[in-house]
Coordinates of C-alpha atoms and ligand atoms in Angstrom, one line a residue:
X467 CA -58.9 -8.2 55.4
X468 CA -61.5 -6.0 54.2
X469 CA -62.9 -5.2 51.3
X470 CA -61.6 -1.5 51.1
X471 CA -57.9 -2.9 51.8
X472 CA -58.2 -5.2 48.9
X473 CA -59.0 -3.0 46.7
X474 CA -56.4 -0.4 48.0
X475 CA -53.8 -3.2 47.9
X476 CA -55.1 -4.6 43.9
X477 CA -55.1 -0.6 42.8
X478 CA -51.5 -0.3 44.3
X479 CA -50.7 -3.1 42.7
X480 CA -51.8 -1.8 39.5
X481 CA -50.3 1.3 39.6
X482 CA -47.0 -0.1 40.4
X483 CA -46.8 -2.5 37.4
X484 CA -48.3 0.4 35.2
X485 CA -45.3 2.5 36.3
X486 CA -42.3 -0.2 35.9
X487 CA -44.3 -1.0 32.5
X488 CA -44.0 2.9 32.0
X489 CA -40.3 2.6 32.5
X490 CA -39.9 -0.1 30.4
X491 CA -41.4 1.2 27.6
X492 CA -39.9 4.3 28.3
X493 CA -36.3 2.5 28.0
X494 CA -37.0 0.6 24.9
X495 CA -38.2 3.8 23.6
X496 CA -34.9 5.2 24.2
X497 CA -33.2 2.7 23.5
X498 CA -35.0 2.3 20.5
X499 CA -33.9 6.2 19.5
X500 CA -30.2 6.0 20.2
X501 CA -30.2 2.9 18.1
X502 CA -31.8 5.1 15.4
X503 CA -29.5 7.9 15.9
X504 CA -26.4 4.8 15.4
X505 CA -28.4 3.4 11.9
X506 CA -28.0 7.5 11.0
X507 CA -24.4 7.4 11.2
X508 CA -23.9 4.0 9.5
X509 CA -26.3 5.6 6.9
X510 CA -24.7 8.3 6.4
X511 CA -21.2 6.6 6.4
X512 CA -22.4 4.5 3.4
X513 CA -23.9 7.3 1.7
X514 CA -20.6 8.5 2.2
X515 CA -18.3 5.8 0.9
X516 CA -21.1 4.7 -1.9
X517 CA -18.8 3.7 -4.9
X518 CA -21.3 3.1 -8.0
X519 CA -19.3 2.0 -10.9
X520 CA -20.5 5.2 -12.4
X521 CA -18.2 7.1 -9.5
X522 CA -15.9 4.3 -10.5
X523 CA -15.2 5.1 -13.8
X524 CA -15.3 8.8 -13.4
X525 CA -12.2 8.1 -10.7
X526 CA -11.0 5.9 -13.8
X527 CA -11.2 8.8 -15.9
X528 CA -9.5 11.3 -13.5
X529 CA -6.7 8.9 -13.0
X530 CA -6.2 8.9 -16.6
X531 CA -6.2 12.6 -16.5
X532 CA -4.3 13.8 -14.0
X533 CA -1.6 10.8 -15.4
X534 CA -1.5 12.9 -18.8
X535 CA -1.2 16.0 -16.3
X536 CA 1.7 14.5 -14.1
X537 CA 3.5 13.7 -16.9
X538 CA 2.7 17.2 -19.0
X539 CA 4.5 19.4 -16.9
X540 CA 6.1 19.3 -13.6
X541 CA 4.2 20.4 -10.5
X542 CA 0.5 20.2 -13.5
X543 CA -0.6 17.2 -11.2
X544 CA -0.6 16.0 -7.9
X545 CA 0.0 13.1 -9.3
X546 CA 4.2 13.4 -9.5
X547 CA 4.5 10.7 -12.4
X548 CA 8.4 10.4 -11.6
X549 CA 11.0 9.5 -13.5
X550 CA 13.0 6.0 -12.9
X551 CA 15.0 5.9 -15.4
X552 CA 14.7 2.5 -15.9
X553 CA 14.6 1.7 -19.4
X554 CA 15.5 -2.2 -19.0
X555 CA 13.7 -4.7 -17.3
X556 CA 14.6 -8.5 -16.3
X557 CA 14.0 -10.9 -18.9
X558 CA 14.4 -13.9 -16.2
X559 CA 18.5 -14.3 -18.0
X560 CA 20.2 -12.7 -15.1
X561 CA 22.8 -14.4 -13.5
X562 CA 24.8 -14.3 -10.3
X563 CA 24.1 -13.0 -6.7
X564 CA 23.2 -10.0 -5.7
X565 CA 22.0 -8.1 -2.8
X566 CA 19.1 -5.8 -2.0
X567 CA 18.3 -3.3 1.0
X568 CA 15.0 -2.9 1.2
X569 CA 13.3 0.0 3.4
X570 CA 9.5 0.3 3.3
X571 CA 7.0 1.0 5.7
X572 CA 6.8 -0.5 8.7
X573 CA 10.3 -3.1 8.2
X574 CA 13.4 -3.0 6.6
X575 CA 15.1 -6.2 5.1
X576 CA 18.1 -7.4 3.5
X577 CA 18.6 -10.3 0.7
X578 CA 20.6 -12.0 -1.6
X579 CA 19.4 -13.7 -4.6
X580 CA 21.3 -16.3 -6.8
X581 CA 20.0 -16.3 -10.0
X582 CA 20.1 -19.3 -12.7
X583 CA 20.2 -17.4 -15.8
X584 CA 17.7 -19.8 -17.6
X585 CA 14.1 -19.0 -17.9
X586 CA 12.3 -17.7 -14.1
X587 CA 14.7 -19.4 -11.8
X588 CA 15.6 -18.1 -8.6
X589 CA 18.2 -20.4 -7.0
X590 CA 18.2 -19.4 -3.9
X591 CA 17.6 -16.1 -1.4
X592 CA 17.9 -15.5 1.9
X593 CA 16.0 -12.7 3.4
X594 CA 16.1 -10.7 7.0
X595 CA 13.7 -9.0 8.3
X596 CA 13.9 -6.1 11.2
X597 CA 10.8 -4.0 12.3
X598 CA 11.9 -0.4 12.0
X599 CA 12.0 0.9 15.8
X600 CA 9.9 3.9 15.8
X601 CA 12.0 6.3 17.1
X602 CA 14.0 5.8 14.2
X603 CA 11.2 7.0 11.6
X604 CA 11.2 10.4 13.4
X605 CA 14.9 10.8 14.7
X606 CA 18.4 11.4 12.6
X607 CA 19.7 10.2 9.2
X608 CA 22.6 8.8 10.9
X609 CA 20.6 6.8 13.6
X610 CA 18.3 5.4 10.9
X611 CA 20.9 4.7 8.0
X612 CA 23.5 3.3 11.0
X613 CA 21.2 0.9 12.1
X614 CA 20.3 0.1 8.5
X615 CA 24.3 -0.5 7.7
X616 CA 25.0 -2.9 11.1
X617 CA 22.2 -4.9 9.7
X618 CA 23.9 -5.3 6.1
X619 CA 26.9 -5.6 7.9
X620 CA 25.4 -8.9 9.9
X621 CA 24.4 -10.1 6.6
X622 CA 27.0 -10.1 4.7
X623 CA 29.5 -11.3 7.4
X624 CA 27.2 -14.7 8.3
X625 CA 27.1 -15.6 4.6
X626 CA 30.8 -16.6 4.8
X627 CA 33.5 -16.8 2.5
X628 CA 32.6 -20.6 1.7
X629 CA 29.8 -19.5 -0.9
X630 CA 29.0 -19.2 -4.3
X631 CA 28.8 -15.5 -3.8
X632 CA 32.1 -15.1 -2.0
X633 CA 34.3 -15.3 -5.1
X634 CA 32.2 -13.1 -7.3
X635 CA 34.2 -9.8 -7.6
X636 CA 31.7 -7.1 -7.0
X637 CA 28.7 -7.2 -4.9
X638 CA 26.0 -5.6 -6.7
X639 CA 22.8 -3.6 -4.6
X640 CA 19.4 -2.7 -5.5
X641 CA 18.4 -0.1 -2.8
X642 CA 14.6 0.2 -2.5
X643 CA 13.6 3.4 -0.6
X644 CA 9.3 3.3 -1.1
X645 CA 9.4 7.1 -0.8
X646 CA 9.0 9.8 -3.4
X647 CA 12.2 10.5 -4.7
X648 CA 13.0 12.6 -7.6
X649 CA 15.9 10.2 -9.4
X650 CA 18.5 12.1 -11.8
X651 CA 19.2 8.4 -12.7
X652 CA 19.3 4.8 -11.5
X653 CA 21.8 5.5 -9.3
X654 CA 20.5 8.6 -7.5
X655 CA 18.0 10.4 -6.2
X656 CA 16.9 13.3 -3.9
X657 CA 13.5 12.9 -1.8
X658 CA 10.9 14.8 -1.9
X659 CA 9.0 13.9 1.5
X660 CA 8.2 11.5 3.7
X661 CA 5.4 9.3 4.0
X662 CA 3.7 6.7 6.3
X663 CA 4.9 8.5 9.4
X664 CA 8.3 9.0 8.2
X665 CA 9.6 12.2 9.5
X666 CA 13.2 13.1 9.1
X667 CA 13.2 16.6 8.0
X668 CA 17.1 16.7 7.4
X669 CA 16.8 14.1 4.7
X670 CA 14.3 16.0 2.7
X671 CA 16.0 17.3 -1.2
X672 CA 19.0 15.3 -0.1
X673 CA 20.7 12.4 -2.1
X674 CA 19.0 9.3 -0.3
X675 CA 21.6 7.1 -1.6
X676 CA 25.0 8.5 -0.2
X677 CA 23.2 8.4 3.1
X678 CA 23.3 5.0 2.6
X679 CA 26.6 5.0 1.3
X680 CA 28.1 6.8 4.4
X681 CA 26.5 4.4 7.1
X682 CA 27.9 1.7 5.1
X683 CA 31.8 3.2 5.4
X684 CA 30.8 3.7 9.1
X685 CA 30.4 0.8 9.9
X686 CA 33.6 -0.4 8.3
X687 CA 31.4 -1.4 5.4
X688 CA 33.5 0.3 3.0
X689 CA 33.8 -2.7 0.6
X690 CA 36.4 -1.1 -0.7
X691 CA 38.7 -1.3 1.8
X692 CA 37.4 -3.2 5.2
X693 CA 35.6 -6.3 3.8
X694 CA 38.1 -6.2 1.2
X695 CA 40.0 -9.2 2.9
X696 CA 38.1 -11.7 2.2
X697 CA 35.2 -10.5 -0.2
X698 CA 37.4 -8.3 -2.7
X699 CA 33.6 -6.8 -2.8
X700 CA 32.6 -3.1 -3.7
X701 CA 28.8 -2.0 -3.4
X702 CA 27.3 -0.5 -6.8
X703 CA 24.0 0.7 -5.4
X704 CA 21.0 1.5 -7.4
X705 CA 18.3 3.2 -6.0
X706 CA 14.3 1.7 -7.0
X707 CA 11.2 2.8 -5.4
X708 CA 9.1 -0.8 -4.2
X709 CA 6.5 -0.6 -6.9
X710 CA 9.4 -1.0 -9.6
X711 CA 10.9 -3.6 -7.8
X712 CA 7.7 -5.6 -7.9
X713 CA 7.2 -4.6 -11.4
X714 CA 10.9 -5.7 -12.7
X715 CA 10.1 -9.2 -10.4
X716 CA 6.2 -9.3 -12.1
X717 CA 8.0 -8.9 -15.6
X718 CA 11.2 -10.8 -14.5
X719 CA 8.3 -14.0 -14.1
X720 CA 6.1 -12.7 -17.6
X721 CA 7.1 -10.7 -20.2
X722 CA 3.5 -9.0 -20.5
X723 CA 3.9 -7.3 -16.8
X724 CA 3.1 -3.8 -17.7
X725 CA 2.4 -1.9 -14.5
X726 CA 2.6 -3.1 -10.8
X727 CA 0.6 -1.2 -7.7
X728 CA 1.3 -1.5 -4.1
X729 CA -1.2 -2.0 -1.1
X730 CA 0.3 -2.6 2.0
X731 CA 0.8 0.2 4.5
X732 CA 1.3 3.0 2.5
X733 CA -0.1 2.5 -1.7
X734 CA 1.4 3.2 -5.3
X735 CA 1.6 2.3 -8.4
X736 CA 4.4 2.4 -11.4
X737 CA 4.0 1.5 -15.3
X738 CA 5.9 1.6 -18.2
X739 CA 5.4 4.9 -20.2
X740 CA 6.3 5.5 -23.6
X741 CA 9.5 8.1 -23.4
X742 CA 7.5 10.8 -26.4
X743 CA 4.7 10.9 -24.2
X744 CA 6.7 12.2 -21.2
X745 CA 6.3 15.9 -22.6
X746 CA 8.1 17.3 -19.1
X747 CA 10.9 15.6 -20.3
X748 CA 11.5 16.6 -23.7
X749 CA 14.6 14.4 -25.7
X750 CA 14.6 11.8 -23.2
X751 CA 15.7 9.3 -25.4
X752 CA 15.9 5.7 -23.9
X753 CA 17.0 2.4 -25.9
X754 CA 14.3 0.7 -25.5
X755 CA 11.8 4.0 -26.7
X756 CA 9.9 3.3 -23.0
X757 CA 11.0 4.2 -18.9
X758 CA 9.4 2.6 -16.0
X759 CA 7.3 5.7 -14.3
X760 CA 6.2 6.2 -10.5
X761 CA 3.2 7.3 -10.1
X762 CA 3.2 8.5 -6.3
X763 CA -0.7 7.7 -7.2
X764 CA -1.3 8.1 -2.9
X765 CA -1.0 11.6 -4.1
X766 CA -3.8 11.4 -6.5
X767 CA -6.7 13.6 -6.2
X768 CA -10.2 14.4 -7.7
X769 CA -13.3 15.9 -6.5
X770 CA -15.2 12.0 -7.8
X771 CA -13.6 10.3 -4.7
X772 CA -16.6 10.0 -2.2
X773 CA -14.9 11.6 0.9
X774 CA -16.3 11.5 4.3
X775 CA -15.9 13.4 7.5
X776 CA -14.0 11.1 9.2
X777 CA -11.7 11.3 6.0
X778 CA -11.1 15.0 6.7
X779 CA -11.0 15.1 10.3
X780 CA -8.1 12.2 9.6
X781 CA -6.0 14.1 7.1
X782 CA -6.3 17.5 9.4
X783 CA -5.3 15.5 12.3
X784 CA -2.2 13.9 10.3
X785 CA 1.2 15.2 9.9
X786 CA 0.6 15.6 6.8
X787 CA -2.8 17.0 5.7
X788 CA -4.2 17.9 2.2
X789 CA -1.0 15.3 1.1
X790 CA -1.5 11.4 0.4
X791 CA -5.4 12.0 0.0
X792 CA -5.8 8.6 -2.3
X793 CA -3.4 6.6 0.0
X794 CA -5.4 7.9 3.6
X795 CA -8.9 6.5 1.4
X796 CA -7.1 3.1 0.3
X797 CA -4.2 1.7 2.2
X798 CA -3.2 0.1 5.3
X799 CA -1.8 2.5 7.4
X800 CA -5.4 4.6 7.7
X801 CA -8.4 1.9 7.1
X802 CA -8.3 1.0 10.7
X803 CA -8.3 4.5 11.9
X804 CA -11.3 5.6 9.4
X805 CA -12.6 2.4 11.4
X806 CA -12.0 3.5 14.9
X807 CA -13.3 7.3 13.9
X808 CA -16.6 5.8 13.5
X809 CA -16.7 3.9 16.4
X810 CA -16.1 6.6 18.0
X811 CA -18.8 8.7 16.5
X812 CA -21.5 6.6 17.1
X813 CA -20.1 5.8 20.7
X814 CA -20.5 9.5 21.4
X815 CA -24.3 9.5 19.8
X816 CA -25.1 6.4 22.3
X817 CA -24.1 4.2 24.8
X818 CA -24.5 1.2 22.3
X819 CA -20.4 0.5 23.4
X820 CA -21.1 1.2 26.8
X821 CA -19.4 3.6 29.2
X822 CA -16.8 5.8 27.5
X823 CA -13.7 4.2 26.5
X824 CA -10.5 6.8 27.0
X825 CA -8.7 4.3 24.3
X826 CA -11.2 4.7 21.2
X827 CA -9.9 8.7 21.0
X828 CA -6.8 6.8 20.5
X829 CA -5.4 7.5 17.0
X830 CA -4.4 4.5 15.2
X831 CA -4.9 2.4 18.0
X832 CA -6.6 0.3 16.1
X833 CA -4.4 -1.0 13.9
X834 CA -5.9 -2.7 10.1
X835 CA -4.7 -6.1 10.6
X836 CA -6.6 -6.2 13.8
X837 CA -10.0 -4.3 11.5
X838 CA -9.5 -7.2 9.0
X839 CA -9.3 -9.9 11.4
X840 CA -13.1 -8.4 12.7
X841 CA -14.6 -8.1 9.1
X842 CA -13.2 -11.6 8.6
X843 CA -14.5 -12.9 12.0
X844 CA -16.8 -16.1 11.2
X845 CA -17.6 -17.5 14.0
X846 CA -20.8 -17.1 15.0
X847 CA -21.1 -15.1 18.2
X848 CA -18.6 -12.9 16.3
X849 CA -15.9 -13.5 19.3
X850 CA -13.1 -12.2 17.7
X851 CA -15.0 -9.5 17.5
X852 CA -15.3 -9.1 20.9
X853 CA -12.2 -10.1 21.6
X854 CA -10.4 -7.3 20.0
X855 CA -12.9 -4.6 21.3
X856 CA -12.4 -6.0 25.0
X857 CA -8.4 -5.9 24.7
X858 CA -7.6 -3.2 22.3
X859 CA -10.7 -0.6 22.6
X860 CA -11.4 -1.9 26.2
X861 CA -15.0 -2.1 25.2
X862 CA -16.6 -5.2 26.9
X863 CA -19.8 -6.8 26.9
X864 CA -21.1 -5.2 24.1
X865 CA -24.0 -7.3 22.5
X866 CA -24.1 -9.4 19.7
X867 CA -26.1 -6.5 17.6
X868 CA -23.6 -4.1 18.1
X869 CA -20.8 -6.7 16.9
X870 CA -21.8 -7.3 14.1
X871 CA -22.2 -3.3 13.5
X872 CA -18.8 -3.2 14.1
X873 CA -17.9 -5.8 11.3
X874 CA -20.5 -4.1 9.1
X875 CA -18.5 -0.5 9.6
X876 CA -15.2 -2.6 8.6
X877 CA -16.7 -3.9 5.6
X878 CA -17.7 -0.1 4.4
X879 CA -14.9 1.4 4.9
X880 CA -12.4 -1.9 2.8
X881 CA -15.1 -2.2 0.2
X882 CA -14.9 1.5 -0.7
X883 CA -11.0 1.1 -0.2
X884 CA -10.7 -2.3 -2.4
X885 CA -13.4 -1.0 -5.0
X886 CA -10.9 2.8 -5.4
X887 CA -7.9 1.2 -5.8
X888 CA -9.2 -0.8 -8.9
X889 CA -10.4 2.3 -10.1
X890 CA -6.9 3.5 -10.2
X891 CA -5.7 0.2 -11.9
X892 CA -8.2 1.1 -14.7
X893 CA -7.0 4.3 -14.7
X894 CA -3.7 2.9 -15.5
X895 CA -5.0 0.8 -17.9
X896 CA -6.8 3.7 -19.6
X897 CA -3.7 6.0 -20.3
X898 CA -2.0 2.9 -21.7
X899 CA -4.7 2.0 -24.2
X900 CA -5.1 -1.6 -22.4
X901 CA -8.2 -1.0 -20.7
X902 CA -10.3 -2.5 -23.9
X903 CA -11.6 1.1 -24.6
X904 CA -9.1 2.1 -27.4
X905 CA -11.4 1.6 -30.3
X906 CA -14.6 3.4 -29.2
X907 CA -13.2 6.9 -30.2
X908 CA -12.1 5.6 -33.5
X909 CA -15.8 4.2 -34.0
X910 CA -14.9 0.6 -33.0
X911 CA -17.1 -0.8 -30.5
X912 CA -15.4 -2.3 -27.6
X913 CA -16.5 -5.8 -28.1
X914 CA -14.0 -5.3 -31.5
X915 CA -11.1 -4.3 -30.0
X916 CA -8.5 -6.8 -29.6
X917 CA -7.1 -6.7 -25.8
X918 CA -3.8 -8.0 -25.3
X919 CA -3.1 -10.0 -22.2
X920 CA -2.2 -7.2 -19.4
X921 CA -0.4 -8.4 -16.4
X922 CA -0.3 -5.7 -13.6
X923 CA 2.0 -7.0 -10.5
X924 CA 0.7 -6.3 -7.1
X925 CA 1.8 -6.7 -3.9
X926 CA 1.2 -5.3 -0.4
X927 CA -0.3 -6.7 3.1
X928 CA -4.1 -5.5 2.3
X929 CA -4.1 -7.2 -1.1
X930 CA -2.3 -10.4 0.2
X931 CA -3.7 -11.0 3.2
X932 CA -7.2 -9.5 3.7
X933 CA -9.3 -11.9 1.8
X934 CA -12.2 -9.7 1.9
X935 CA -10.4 -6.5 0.2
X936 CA -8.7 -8.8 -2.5
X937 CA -12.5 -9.9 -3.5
X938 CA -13.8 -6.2 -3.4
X939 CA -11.1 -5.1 -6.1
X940 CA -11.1 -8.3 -8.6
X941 CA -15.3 -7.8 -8.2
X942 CA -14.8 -3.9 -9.1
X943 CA -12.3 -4.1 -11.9
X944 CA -14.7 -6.6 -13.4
X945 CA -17.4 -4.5 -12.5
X946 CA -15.6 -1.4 -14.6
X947 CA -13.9 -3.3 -17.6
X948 CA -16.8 -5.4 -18.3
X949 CA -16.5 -9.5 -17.9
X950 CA -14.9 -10.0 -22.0
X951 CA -12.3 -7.2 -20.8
X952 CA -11.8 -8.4 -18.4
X953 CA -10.5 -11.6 -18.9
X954 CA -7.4 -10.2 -20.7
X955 CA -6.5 -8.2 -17.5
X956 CA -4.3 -10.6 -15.0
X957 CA -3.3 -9.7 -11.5
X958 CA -0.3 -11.7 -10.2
X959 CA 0.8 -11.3 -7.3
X960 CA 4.3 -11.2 -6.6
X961 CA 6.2 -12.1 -3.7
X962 CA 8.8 -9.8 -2.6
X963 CA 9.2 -7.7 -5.2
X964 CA 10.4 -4.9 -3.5
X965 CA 13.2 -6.7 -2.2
X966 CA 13.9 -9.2 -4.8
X967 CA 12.8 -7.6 -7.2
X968 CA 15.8 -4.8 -6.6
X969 CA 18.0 -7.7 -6.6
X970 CA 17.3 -8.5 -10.1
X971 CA 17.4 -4.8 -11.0
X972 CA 20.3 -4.4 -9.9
X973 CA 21.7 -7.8 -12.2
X974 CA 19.9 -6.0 -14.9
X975 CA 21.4 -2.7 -14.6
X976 CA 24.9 -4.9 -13.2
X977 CA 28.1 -3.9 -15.1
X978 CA 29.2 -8.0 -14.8
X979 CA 25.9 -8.8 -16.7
X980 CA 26.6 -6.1 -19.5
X981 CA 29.6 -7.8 -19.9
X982 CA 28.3 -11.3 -19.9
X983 CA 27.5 -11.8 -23.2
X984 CA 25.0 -15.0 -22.7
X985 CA 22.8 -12.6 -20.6
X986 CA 20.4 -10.6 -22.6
X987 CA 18.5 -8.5 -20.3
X988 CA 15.1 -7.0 -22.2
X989 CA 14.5 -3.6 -23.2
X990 CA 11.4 -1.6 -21.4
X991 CA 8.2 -2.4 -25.0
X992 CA 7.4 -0.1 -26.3
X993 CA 3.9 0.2 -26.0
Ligands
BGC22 C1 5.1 6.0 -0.8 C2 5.5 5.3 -2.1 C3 5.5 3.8 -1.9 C4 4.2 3.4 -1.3 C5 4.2 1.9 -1.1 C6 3.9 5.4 -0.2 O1 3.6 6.0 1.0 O2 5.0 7.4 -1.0 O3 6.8 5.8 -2.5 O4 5.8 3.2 -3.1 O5 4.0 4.0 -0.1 O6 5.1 1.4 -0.2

């Protein structure tokens, strides 16, 4: 070979690697910019979602607000601050069995509870369980309220006429319905609207109650008169939203219960009011001088929540926009959505989640028990991780970088939940004069004021089984009240209180109980 050719061949050579060098630079460079434009959008989503406990206790302080609002005049809030009228709650004396229906969310239940009478026993329940068929939640009365009955119906026929329960004379029903409903007392009510994809227009400003009452009679549940041959059973049905099932359960276990919230699928909360500060309802004169009130806080709005675009693109695309603002930022019908928004956002700035995925423009598809199991993913490739992009978002192979992305995005968008929905507890806490804060208007410092030992009852699937949003909120109401505040301020969870805690409702409020003159159900404190 000559000399000529080896040069020719070493400059070819060098030009070649120069070029794929070139292109390799040229692709890091790229890929180096649409990872940059990705960090923009996860900026900007925290910027977002940034919850200071300054923006904390301003949310505290519109709570508060907008409580004194609700409660002011009817329609002066979007908070609805509704009227239970339940005056009494269980003082852990009730006795008997009694049954509950229980329609929430995503499932609808029915129990009986036997109740010792002495101190916080429960004796025994038994509890079904049915998910809701969604065709249901967006079809007739009849078909919804029918399929409800057949399932009481079911119950009540396997527990057989053998029981403790078979011999008492009347069978007594708490009815929870977690839906605003405007009650004209503890028997009735008319709804207002649906939520968390409920969507039976008939239904709305109708008596909820003798819906349920007519399913019952057609399905020969007409204790009256059908069942009558063995049971000698009629069906008094009171009507509780969930959150004052949990809170009569929270105070049936301890007397200082004073409010219980709700996190699952949709969110609320409900607390005992004083009956004079309920100026809408002027008169409204109670035994106990106090009335269990439901907040509808999913309702609650102020211009202090940090709000995102993924937040409004979610409400406009809802059926029900500008509605349920609080409960779209904190509970777990949306979080996952908020979730998969993103994903998709950044997915359409890059190719970081490879090829376009038809399923990420998916609403809901990503559903928040799936988002909590990635934020809680430990292992360390993150393979759940990948696991649940592959099969639900069928996104695969995405790198480890990107994973772990897509577990900080879930952890943005709970913290900001989890950190909110303590604000509101505060805000609770505020109106009452139990947030520790009583004494600074009246020149008392706050160290000086003497907190008494709050209970607030919660419940709901986020708070009892997403680890990572139950730390968030204990850290944040700490965070707000101050550690020495703090203290005084207990969260119990309850189990079931929407369904046993009708039950015992429904012994409170039970004509055999007012009757029984060893059973001394408790009066709503005063506070
Ligand atoms: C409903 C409330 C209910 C809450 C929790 C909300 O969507 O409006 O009535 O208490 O969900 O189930």
């Amino acid at each position: 070979m000559g000399r000529g050719v080896m040069v020719g061949v070493t400059v070819g050579v060098a030009v070649a690697a120069c070029l794929v060098a070139g292109v390799v630079v040229g692709k890091r460079v790229k890929s180096r910019r649409k990872w940059k434009r990705v960090m923009g959008v996860l900026r900007e989503l925290e910027e977002g979602c940034e919850t200071t406990v300054g923006r904390l206790k301003q949310v505290v302080d519109a709570m508060a607000v907008e409580m004194h609002a609700g409660l002011a005049s009817e329609g002066g809030s979007k908070l609805k601050m509704l009227l239970t009228f339940v005056d009494n709650l269980p003082s852990g004396s009730e006795k008997g069995t009694y049954y509950a229906l229980d329609l929430g969310g995503t499932n609808f239940r029915v129990l009986r509870v036997l109740l010792g009478g002495q101190g916080s026993s429960i004796l025994a329940k038994d509890v079904e369980r049915q998910p809701i068929p969604p065709h249901l939640m967006c079809g007739t009365s009849e078909d919804l309220f029918d399929f409800m009955a057949s399932s009481v119906k079911e119950f009540v026929e396997k527990e057989g006429n053998d029981s403790e329960s078979s011999v008492v004379k009347k069978k007594e029903l708490g009815f929870t319905f977690s839906f605003p409903v405007r009650q004209t007392s503890v028997l009735s009510g008319i709804l207002i609207k649906w939520t968390k994809g409920f969507a039976i227009e008939e239904m709305v400003e109708k008596e909820v109650a003798q819906y349920l009452q007519e399913a019952l009679i057609r399905k020969g549940l007409d204790m009256r008169v059908a069942v009558l041959a063995y049971f000698s059973l009629l069906i008094y049905s009171e009507q509780v939203n969930d959150t004052v099932g949990t809170l009569a359960l929270g105070h049936y276990h301890d007397e200082d219960t004073v409010a219980a919230v709700i996190i699952g699928t949709g969110s609320n909360a409900c607390y005992v009011e004083r009956t004079d500060a309920i100026i809408k309802c002027q008169g409204l004169l109670t035994t106990s001088g106090g009335m269990v009130v439901n907040m509808e806080w999913g309702n609650f709005w102020s211009s202090h929540l940090p709000r995102t675009s993924y937040d409004i693109d979610l409400d406009a695309d809802s059926p029900n926009p500008y509605d349920m603002g609080f409960e779209k930022m904190i509970s777990g019908m949306y979080l996952g959505d908020i979730v998969r928004r993103v994903i998709l956002k950044m997915s359409q700035e890059s190719d970081i989640f490879g090829p376009d995925s038809s399923r990420l423009s998916v609403p809901f598809i990503l559903r928040t028990p799936l988002m909590a199991a990635m934020h809680e993913d430990d292992s360390p490739e993150l393979t759940v991780v990948a696991g649940i992009l592959r099969e639900v978002l069928e996104i695969s192979d995405v790198p480890l970088k990107v994973r772990k992305l897509v577990v900080k995005i879930c952890d943005v968008v709970t913290r900001r939940a989890a950190r909110l929905a303590a604000a509101g507890i505060v805000g609770i806490l505020k109106k009452i004069g139990r947030d520790g804060s009583g004494g600074i208007t009246s020149g008392r410092t706050r160290s000086d004021v003497k907190m008494r030992r709050t209970v607030v009852a919660i419940e709901g699937g986020l708070y009892t089984n997403y680890t990572m949003f139950r730390e968030y909120l204990h850290e944040a109401l700490t965070e707000i009240l101050g550690e020495e505040i703090a203290q005084h301020v207990i969260l119990k969870e309850t189990e079931d209180g929407s369904g046993i805690g009708a039950a015992i409702l429904a012994a409170s409020y039970s004509s055999s109980n007012s009757v029984d003159t060893d059973t001394d159900t408790d009066t709503v404190q005063p506070l």
